Tab-separated table of C-alpha atoms in Angstrom:
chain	number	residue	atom	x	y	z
A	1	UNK	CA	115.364	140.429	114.531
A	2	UNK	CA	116.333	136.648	115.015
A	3	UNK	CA	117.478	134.883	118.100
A	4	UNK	CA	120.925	133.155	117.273
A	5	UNK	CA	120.659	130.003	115.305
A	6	UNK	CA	123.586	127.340	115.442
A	7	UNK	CA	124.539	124.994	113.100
A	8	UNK	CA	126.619	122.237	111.913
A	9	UNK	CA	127.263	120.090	108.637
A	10	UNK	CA	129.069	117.052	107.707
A	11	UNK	CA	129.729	115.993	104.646
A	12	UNK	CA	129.011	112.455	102.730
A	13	UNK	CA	127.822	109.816	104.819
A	14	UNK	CA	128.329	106.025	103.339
A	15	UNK	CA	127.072	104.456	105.594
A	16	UNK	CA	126.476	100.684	105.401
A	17	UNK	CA	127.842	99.414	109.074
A	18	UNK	CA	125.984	99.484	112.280
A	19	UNK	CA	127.143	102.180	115.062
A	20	UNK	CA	129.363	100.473	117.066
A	21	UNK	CA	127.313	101.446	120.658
A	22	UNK	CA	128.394	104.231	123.060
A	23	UNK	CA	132.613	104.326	122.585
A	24	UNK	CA	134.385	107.469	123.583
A	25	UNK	CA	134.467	108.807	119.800
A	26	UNK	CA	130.597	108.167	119.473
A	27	UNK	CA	130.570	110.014	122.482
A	28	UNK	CA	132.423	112.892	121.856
A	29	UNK	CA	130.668	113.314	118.407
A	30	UNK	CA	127.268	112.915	119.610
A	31	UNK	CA	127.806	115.835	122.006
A	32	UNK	CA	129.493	118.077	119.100
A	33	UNK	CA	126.899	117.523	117.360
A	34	UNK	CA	124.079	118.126	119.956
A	35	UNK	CA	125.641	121.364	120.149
A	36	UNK	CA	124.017	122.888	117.025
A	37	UNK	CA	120.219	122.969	116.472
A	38	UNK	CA	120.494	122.153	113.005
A	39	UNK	CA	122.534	119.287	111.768
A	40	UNK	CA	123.254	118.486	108.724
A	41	UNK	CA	124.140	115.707	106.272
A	42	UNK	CA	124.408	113.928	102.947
A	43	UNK	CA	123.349	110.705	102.590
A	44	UNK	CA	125.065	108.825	100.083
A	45	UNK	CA	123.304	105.619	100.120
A	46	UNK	CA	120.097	104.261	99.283
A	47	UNK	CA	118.590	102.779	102.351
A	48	UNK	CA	116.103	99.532	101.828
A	49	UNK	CA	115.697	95.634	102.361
A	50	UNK	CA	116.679	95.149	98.347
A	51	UNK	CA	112.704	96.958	98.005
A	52	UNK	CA	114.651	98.053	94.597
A	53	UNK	CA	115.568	96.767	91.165
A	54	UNK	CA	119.575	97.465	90.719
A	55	UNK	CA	119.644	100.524	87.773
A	56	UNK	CA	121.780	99.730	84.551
A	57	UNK	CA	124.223	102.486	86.032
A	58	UNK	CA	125.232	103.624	89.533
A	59	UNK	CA	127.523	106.313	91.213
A	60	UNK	CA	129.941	103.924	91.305
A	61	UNK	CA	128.930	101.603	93.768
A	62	UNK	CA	125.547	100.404	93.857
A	63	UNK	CA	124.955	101.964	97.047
A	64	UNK	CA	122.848	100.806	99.430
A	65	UNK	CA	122.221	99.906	103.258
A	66	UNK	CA	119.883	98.121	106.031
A	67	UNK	CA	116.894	101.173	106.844
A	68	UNK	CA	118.331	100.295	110.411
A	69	UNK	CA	121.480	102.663	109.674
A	70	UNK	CA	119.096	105.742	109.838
A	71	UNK	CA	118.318	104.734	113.137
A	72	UNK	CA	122.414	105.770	114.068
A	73	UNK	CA	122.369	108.786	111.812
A	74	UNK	CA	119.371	109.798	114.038
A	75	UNK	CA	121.648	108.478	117.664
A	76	UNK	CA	124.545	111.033	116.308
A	77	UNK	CA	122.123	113.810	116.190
A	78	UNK	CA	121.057	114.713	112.246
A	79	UNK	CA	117.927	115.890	111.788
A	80	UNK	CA	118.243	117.424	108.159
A	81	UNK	CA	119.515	114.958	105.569
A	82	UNK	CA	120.682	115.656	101.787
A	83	UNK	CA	119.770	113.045	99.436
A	84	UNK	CA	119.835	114.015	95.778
A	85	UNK	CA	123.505	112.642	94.815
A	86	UNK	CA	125.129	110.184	92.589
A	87	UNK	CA	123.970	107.233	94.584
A	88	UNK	CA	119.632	107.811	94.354
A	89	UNK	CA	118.770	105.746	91.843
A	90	UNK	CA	121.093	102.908	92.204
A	91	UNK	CA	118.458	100.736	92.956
A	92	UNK	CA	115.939	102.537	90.285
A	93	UNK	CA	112.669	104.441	91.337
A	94	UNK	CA	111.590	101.563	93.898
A	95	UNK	CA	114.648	101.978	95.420
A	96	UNK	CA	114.350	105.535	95.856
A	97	UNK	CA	110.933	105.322	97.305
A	98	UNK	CA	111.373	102.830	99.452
A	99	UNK	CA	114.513	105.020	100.715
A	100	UNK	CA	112.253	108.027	101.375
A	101	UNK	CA	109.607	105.585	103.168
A	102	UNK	CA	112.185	104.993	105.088
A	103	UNK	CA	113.456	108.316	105.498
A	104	UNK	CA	110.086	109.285	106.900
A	105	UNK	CA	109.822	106.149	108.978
A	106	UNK	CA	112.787	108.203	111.287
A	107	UNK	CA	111.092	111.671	110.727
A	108	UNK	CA	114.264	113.582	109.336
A	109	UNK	CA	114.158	116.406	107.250
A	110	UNK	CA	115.004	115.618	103.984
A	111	UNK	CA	114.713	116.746	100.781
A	112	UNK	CA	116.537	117.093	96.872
A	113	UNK	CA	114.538	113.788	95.650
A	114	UNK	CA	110.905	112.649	95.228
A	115	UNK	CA	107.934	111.583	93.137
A	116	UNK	CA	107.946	114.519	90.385
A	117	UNK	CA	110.207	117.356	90.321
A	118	UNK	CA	108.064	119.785	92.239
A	119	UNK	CA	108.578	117.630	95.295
A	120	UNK	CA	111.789	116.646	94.464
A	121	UNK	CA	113.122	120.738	94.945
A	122	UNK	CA	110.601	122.143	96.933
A	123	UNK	CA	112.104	123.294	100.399
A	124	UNK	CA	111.420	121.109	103.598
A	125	UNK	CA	111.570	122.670	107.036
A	126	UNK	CA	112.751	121.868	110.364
A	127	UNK	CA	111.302	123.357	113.454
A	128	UNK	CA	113.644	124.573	116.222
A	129	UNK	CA	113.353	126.131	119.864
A	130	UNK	CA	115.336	129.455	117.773
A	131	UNK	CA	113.351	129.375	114.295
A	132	UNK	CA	112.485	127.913	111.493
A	133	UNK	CA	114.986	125.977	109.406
A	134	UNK	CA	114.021	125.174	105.177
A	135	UNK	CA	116.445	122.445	103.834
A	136	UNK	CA	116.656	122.987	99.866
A	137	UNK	CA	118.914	120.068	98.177
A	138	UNK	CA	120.323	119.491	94.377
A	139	UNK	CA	122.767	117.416	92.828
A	140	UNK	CA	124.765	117.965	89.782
A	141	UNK	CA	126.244	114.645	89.074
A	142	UNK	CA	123.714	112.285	88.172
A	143	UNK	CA	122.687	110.041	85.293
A	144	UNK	CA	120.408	112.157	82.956
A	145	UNK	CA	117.569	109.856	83.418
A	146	UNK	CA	117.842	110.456	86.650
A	147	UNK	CA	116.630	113.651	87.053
A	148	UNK	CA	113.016	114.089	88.355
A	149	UNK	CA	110.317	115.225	85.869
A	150	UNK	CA	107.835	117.849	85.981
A	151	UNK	CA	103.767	116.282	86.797
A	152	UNK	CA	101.276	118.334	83.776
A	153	UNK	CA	97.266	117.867	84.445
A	154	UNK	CA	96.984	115.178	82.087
A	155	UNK	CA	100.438	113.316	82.673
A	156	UNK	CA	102.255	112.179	86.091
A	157	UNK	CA	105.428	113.080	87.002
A	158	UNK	CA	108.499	111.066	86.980
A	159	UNK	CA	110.585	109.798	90.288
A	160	UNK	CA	114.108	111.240	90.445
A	161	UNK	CA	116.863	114.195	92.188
A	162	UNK	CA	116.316	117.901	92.010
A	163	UNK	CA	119.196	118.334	89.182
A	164	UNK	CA	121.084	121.296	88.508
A	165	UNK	CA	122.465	120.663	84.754
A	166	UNK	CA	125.361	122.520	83.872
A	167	UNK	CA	126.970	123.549	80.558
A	168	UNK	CA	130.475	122.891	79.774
A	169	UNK	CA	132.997	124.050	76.265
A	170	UNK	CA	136.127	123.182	76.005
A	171	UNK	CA	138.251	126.723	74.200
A	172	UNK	CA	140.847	125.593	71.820
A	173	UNK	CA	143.702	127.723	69.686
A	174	UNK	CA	141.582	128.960	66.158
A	175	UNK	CA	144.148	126.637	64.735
A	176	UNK	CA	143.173	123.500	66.690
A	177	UNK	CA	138.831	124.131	66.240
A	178	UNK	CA	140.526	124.017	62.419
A	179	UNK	CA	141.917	120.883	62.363
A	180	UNK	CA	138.747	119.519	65.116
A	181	UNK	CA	136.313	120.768	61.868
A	182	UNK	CA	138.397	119.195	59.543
A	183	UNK	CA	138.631	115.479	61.716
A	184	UNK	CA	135.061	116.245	61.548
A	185	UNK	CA	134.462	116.629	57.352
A	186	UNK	CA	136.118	113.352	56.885
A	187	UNK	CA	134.850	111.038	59.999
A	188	UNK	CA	131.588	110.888	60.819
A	189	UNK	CA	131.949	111.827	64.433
A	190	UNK	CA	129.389	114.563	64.391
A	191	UNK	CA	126.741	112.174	62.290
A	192	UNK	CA	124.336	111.133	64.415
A	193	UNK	CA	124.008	114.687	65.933
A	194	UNK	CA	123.542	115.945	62.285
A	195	UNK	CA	120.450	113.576	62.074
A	196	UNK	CA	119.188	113.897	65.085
A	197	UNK	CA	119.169	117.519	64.471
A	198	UNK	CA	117.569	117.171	60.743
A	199	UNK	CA	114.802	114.804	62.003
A	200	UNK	CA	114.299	117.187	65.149
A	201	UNK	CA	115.110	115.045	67.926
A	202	UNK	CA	117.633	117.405	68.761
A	203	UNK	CA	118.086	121.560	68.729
A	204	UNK	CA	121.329	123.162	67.155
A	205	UNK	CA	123.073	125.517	69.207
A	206	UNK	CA	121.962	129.295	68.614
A	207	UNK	CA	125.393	129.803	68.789
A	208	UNK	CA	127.482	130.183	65.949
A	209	UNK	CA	130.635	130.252	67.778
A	210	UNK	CA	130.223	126.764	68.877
A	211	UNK	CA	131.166	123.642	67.313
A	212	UNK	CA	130.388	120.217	68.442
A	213	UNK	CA	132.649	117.383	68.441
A	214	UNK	CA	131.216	114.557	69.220
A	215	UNK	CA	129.371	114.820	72.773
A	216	UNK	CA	131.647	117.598	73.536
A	217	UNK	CA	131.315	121.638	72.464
A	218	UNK	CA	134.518	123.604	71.561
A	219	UNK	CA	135.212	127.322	70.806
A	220	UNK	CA	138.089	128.984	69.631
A	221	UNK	CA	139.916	131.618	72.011
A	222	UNK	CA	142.724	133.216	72.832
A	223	UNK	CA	143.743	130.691	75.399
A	224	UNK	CA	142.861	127.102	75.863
A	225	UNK	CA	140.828	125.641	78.788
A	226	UNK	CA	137.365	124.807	80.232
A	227	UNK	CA	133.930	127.096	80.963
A	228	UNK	CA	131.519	125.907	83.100
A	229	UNK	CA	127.941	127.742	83.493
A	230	UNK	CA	124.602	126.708	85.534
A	231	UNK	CA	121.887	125.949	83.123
A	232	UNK	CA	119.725	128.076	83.725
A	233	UNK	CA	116.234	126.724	84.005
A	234	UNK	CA	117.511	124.595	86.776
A	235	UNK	CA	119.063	127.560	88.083
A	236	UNK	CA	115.583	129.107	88.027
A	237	UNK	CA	114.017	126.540	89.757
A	238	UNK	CA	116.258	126.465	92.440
A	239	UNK	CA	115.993	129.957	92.614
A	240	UNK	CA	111.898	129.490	92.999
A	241	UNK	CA	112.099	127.316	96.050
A	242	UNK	CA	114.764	129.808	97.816
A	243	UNK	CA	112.055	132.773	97.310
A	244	UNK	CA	109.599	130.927	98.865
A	245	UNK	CA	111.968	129.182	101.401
A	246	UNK	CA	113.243	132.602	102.760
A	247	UNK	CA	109.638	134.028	103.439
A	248	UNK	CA	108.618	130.732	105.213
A	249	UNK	CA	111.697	130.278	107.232
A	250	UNK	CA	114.254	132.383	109.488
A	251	UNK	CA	117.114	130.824	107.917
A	252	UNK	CA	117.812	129.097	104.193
A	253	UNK	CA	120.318	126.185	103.712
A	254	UNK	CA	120.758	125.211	100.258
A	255	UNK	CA	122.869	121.718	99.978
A	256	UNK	CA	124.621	120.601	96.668
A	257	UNK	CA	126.047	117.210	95.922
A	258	UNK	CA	128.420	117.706	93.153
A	259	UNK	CA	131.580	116.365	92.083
A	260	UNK	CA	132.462	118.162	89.302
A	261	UNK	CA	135.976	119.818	89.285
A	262	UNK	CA	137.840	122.903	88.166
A	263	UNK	CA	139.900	121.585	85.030
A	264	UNK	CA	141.607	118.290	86.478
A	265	UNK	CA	142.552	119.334	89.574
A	266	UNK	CA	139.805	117.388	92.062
A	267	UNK	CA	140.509	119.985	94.777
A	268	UNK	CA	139.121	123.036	92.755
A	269	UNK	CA	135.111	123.380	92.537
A	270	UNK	CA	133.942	123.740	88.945
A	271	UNK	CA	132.853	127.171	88.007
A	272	UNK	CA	129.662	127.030	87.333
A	273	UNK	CA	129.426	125.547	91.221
A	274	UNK	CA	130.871	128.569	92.221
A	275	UNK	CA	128.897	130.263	90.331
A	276	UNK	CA	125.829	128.484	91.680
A	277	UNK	CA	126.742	128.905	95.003
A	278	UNK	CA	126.695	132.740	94.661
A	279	UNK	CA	123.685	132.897	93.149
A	280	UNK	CA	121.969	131.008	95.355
A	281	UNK	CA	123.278	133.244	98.403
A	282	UNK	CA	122.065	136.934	95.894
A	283	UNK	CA	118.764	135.025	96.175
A	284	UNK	CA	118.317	134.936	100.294
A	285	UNK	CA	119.714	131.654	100.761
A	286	UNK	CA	121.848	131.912	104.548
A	287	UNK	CA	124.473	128.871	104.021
A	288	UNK	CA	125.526	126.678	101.058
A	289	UNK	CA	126.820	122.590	102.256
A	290	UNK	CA	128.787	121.270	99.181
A	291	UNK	CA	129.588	117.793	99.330
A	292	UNK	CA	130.373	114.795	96.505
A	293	UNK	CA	134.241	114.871	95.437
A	294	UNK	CA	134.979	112.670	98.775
A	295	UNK	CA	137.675	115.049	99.391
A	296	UNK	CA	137.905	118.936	101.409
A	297	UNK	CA	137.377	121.984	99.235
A	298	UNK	CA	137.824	125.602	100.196
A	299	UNK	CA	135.286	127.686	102.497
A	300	UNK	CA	134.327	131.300	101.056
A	301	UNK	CA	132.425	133.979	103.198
A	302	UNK	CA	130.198	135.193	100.663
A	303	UNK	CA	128.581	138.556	101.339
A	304	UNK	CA	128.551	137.148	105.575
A	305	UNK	CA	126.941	133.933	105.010
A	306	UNK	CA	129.444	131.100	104.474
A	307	UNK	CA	129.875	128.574	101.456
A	308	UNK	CA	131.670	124.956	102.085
A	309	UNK	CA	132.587	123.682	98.858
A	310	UNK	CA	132.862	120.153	99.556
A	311	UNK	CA	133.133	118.859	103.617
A	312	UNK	CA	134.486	115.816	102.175
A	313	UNK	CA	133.646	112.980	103.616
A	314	UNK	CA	131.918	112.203	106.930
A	315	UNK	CA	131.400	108.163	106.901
A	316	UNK	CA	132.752	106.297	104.259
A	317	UNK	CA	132.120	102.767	104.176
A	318	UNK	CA	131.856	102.270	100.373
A	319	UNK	CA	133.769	99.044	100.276
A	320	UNK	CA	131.456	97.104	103.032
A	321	UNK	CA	128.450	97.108	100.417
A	322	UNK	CA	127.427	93.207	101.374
A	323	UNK	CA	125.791	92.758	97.761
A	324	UNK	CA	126.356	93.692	94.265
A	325	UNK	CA	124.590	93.391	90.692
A	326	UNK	CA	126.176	91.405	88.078
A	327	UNK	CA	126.720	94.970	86.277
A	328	UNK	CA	129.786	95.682	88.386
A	329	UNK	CA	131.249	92.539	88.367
A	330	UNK	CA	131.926	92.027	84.762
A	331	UNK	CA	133.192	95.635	84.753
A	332	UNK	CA	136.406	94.130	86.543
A	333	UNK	CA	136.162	90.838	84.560
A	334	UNK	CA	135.357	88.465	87.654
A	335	UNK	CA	132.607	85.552	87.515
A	336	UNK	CA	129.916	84.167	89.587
A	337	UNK	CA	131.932	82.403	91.663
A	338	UNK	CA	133.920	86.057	93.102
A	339	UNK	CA	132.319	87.527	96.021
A	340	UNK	CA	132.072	91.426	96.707
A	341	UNK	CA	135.627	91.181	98.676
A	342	UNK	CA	137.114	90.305	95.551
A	343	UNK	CA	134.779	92.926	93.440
A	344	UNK	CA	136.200	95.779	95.427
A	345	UNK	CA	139.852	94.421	95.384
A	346	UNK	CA	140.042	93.873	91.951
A	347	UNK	CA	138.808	97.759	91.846
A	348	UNK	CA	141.453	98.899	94.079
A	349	UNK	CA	144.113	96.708	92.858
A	350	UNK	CA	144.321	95.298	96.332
A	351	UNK	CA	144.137	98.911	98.083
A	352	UNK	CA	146.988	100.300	95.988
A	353	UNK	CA	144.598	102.754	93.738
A	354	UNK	CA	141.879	105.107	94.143
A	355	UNK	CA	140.084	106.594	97.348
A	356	UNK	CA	142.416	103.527	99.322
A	357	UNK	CA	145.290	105.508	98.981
A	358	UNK	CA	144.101	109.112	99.004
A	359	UNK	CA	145.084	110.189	102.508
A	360	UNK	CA	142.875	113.449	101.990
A	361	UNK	CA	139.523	110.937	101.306
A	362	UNK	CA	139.868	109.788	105.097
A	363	UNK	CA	140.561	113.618	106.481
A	364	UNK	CA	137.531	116.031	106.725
A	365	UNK	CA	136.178	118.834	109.131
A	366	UNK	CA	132.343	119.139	111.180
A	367	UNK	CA	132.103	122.974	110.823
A	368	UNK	CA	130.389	124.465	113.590
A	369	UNK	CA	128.687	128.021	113.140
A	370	UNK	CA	126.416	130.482	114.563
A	371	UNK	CA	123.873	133.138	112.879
A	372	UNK	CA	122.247	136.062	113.700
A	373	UNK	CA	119.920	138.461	112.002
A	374	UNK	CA	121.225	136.563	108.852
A	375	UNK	CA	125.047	136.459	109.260
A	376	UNK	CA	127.254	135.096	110.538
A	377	UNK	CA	129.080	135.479	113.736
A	378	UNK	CA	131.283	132.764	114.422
A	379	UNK	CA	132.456	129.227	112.538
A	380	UNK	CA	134.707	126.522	113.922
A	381	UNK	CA	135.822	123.821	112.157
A	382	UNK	CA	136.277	120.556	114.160
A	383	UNK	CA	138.839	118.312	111.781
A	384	UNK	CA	137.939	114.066	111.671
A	385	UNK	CA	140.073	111.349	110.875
A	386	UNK	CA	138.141	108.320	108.957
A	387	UNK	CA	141.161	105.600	109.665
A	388	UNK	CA	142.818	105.972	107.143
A	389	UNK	CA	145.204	102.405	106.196
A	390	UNK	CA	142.802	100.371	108.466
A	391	UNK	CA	140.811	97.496	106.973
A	392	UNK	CA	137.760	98.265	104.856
A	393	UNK	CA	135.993	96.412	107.855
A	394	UNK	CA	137.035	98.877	110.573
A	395	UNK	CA	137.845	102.284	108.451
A	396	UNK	CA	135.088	104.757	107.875
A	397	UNK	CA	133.980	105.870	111.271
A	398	UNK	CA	134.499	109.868	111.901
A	399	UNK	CA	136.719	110.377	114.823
A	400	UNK	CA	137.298	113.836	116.274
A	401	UNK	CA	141.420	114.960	116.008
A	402	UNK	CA	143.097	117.688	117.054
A	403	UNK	CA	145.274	117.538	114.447
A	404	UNK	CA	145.628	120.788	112.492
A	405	UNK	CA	147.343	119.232	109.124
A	406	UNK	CA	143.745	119.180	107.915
A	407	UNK	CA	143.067	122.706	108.970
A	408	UNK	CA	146.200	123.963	107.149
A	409	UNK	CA	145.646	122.169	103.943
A	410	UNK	CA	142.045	123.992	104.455
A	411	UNK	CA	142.745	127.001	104.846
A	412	UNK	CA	145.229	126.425	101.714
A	413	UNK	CA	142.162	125.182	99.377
A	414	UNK	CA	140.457	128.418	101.118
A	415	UNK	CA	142.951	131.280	100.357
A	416	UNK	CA	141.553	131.646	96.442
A	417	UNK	CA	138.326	132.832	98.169
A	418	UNK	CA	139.772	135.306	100.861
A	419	UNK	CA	139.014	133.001	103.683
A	420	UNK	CA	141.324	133.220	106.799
A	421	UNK	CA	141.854	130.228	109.035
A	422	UNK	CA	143.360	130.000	112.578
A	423	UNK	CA	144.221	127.117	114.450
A	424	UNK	CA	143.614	127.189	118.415
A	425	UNK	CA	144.134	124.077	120.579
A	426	UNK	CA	143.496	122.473	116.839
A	427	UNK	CA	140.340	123.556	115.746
A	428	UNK	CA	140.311	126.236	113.179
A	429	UNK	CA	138.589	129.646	113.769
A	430	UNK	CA	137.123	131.218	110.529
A	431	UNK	CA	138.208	134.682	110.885
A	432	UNK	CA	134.603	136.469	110.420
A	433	UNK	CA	135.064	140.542	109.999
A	434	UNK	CA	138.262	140.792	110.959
A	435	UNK	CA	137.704	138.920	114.052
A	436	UNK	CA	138.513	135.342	114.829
């Protein structure tokens, strides 16, 4: 038996302004989240005086923000902090350790990233007055040279995120893999693979049914579309650190950064994620905090523990970046004599594309839940409005609404996975066996 445990999660934080001291809405979210015992979020910057070299890619943005904006993660309240995500190695491997220096400087509980791999997925723990909390974290969208490597006795290990690779084949009509194998015969699309395999740089699939096309695999079936699976020696891993995590902790949180989506609808986790997520729960873990897409996803109370597909965002202050590499100014054709205001603007076409003028980016939810003896009892979700419309120097900050669009669209993303949503005095009550 286990007292009750409380907890909440947000979702991305891009952080890269100061706190604006004590206002109402700091106020009000500080004691929301002072609520909970464990609290929860991703980090989706790196955090260092320029201690790092910018990487040859990014996430996007080459993330990154003064150490001092841990200090107002830790004023809100988080003491366990994702950071394995799209954003770790923007500034390379000095920019990730200076990060987790960093990280340490403010004592949170972090994990997903590290020296080697084994530290890099091992589970970290947070103590609390009701139990023991481990904190396992992965990311599936990342640069491959990003991922962490394993140390051997004679060899050290490589910097990098706990990864969790996934497999993806496109299924085509018979007749269309026919005409893909013909492209194939007379352009050499497939010719560097066919070397690389010859020479033995790379292995050919064990399965006959697949063809490859260039970077991408194709089958033929009986109707077209998309599979997604977990590969499964990350899977394994993973699976390692929850086995040890559940016999050295009261409760398991497993946290996933991934932004891959069903098909092309953004909305819709991939299934392999779903897939993960399920897995990870069969294997003791008590929650699972998805996170990456910048947008909500649908909730699913798997087997009474609960899975949050993506919490969207939480802070999102991507466009206040003060500095840039060269890299992403010649992406958008501008010179040294543009300035990052001009960088982002000539990304967003002046705010008229992209995450500007996604009204869903700037709308999220703090869910709010409780635990005992391994399930759960009760969740509330607690929707946030990010300012949507305002200038990229004042948008970003979470403020508490009680606006319930963002609990019906919710509990519309949530429906697929049997979840039932209520809204009272609008926050929404997760209807948990048949009781809200």
């Amino acid at each position: 038996m286990t007292q009750p445990m409380t907890f909440v999660a947000t979702g991305d934080s891009f952080i890269t302004r100061r706190l604006p001291g004590k206002t109402a809405w700091v106020k009000e979210l500080t004691e929301l989240l002072a609520s909970a015992e464990a609290r929860f979020t991703n980090l989706e910057v790196t955090t260092h005086d320029y201690e790092g070299t910018p990487g040859a890619v990014s996430g996007g943005t080459w993330g990154i923000a003064s150490p001092h904006v841990l200090k107002d993660i830790k004023q809100l309240g988080f003491n366990l902090v994702n950071w394995a995500n799209n954003h770790t190695l923007d500034y390379s491997f000095d920019g990730l350790m200076a990060t987790e220096r960093y990280l340490n400087q403010y004592e949170f509980v972090h994990a997903g990233a590290g020296c080697n791999l084994a530290r890099a997925s091992e589970p970290r723990y947070l103590e609390t007055m009701s139990g023991r909390v481990a904190l396992i974290a992965a990311t599936s969208s990342f640069h491959e040279s990003w991922m962490a490597g394993e140390q051997r006795p004679d060899m050290v290990g490589r910097p990098g995120v706990n990864g969790l690779r996934h497999n993806e084949v496109f299924v085509i009509e018979p007749g269309k893999l026919k005409v893909l194998k013909e492209i194939a015969d007379e352009v050499p699309i497939n010719a560097v693979y066919n070397r690389r395999v010859k020479q033995g740089f790379a292995l050919q699939s064990d399965d006959d049914e697949l063809f490859h096309f260039g970077k991408h695999l194709f089958k033929a079936g009986d109707h077209t579309g998309q599979e997604t699976t977990t590969n499964q020696k990350d899977m394994a891993r993973i699976s390692r650190s929850i086995s040890l995590a559940k016999r050295t902790a009261d409760y398991v949180i497993v946290s996933i950064h991934s932004h891959e989506m069903k098909g092309d609808i953004n909305d819709k986790p991939a299934d392999f994620l779903v897939e993960f997520a399920h897995r990870c729960i069969d294997e003791g873990a008590h929650a699972v905090i998805g996170h990456g897409p910048h947008i909500l996803r649908g909730i699913e109370i798997y087997k009474q523990r609960p899975i949050f597909y993506s919490l969207g965002n939480f802070i999102f202050q991507n466009d206040c970046v003060s500095h840039l590499p060269f890299d992403f100014y010649e992406k958008y054709n501008l010179g040294y004599i543009n300035n990052v205001a001009d960088a982002f603007e000539a990304r967003s076409a002046n705010r008229t594309r992209g995450l500007a003028v996604m009204p869903e980016a700037w709308q999220s939810i703090i869910p709010h839940w409780t635990m005992e003896n391994g399930i759960i009892k009760e969740l509330a979700l607690y929707p946030v409005e990010l300012g949507f419309g305002d200038p990229v120097y004042r948008a970003g900050w979470p403020v508490l609404t009680r606006s319930s669009a963002v609990i019906t669209r919710l509990q519309t993303l949530s429906t697929p996975f049997g979840t039932e949503i209520h809204v009272e005095n609008g926050i929404g009550k997760v209807v948990i066996g048949g009781k809200k």
